[in-house]
Structures are given as structure tokens and as C-alpha cells.
XYZ file of C-alpha atoms in Angstrom:
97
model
C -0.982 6.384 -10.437
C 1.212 6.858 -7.401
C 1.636 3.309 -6.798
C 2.797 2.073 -9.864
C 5.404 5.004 -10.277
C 7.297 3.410 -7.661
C 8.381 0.725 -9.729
C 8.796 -2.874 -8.643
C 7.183 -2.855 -5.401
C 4.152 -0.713 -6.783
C 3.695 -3.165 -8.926
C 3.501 -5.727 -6.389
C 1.123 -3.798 -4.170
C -1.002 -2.983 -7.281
C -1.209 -6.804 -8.264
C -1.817 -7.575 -4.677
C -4.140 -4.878 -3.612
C -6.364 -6.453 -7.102
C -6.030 -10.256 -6.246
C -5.560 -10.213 -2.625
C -8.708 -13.115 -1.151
C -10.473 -10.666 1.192
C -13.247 -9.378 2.249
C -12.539 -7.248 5.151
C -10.249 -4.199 5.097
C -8.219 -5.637 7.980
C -7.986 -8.215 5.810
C -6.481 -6.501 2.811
C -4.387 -4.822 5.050
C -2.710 -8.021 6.037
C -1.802 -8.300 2.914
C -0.388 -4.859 1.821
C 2.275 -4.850 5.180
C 3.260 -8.832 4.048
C 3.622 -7.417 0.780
C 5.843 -4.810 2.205
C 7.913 -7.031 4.428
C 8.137 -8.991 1.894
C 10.228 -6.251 -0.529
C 12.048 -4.109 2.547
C 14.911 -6.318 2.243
C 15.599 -5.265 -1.276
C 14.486 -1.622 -0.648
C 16.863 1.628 -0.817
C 16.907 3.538 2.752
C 14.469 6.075 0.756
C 11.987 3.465 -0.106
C 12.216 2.026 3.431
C 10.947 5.275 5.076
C 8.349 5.819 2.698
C 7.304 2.013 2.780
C 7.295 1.372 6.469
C 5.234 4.551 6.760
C 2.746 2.998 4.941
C 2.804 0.361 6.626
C 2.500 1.748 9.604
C -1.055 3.634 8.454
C -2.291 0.768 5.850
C -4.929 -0.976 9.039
C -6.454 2.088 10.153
C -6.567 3.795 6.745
C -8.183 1.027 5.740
C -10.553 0.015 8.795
C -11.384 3.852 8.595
C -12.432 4.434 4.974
C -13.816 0.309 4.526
C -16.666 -1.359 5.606
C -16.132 -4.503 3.104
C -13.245 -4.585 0.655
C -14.474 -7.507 -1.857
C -15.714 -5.439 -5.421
C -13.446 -4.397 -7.780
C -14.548 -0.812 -7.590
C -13.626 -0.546 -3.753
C -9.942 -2.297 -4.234
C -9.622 0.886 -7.134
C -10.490 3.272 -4.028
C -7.999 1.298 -2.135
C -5.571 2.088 -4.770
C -5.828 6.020 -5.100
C -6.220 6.067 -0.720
C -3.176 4.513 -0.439
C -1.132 6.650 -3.113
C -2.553 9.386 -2.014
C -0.516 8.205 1.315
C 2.617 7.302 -0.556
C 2.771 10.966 -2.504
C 3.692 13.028 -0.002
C 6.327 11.179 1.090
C 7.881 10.730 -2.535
C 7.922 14.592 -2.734
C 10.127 14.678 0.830
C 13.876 15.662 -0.355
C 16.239 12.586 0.678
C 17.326 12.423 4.054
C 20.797 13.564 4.545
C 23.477 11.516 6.504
């Protein structure tokens, strides 16, 4: 799990992505980018890039792949989708500067 490797705030997504009251992916979405806001403060300029990149994507990733966002087994899709999002940009070297 992608999400979880990234330590507190994967955690937090995780949890939230799980628990989150909706029904809609726009919805869930809502949630994921307050969940981010929410964390950028504490965030390292590394974690910033990656995190406001998927915030950026998290609505139309979402809108694209959902119809309805409400079982268990969907939120688990939601999940791998969106670490399959943050992977890439883990692998990035740091930015130098």
C-alpha cells in the first residue's frame, strides 16, 4: 500500500477514504483535498508537491473511474487508484534548490 507508506498523512487519507459519509465520488473527493489541506501545513516541501498533485487530480480521477462511491469494496478501489497516483511521484528524486 502506497498510501499508508507515506506515513502520517496516509494514514489519514486511508482512515478517511474508509469512513468518509458519501455516496458520490465528488463527494469523497471533498473529502480527500480537506484532508489534504488539512495536513499541508505540517508537510515537508517534498510531501507538498506530491500532495497538492493529488489534489489537484483526486475530482476527476474520481468522477472518471466512480459512478457511486458508498460499498466498502469501491472505497478499496479508491485506495489502490489513488496510490497508484501518489507512486510515481514518490519515485521523483527531490527537487534541488
Amino acid at each position: 500500500m502506497h498510501m499508508l507508506a507515506m506515513g502520517p498523512i496516509g494514514i489519514r487519507l486511508y482512515a478517511r477514504i474508509l469512513t468518509a459519509e458519501a455516496s458520490r465520488p465528488d463527494e469523497l473527493a471533498d473529502h480527500v483535498v480537506d484532508e489534504i489541506n488539512c495536513y499541508l501545513p505540517r508537510a515537508s516541501s517534498e510531501e507538498q508537491v506530491m500532495l497538492f498533485q493529488l489534489a489537484c487530480e483526486t475530482h476527476e480521477l474520481l468522477g472518471d473511474a466512480f459512478e457511486r462511491v458508498d460499498d466498502l469494496a469501491v472505497r478499496r478501489q479508491v485506495i489502490d487508484l489513488l496510490s497508484n497516483v501518489i507512486q510515481p511521484v514518490r519515485a521523483l528524486p527531490p527537487a534541488e534548490g
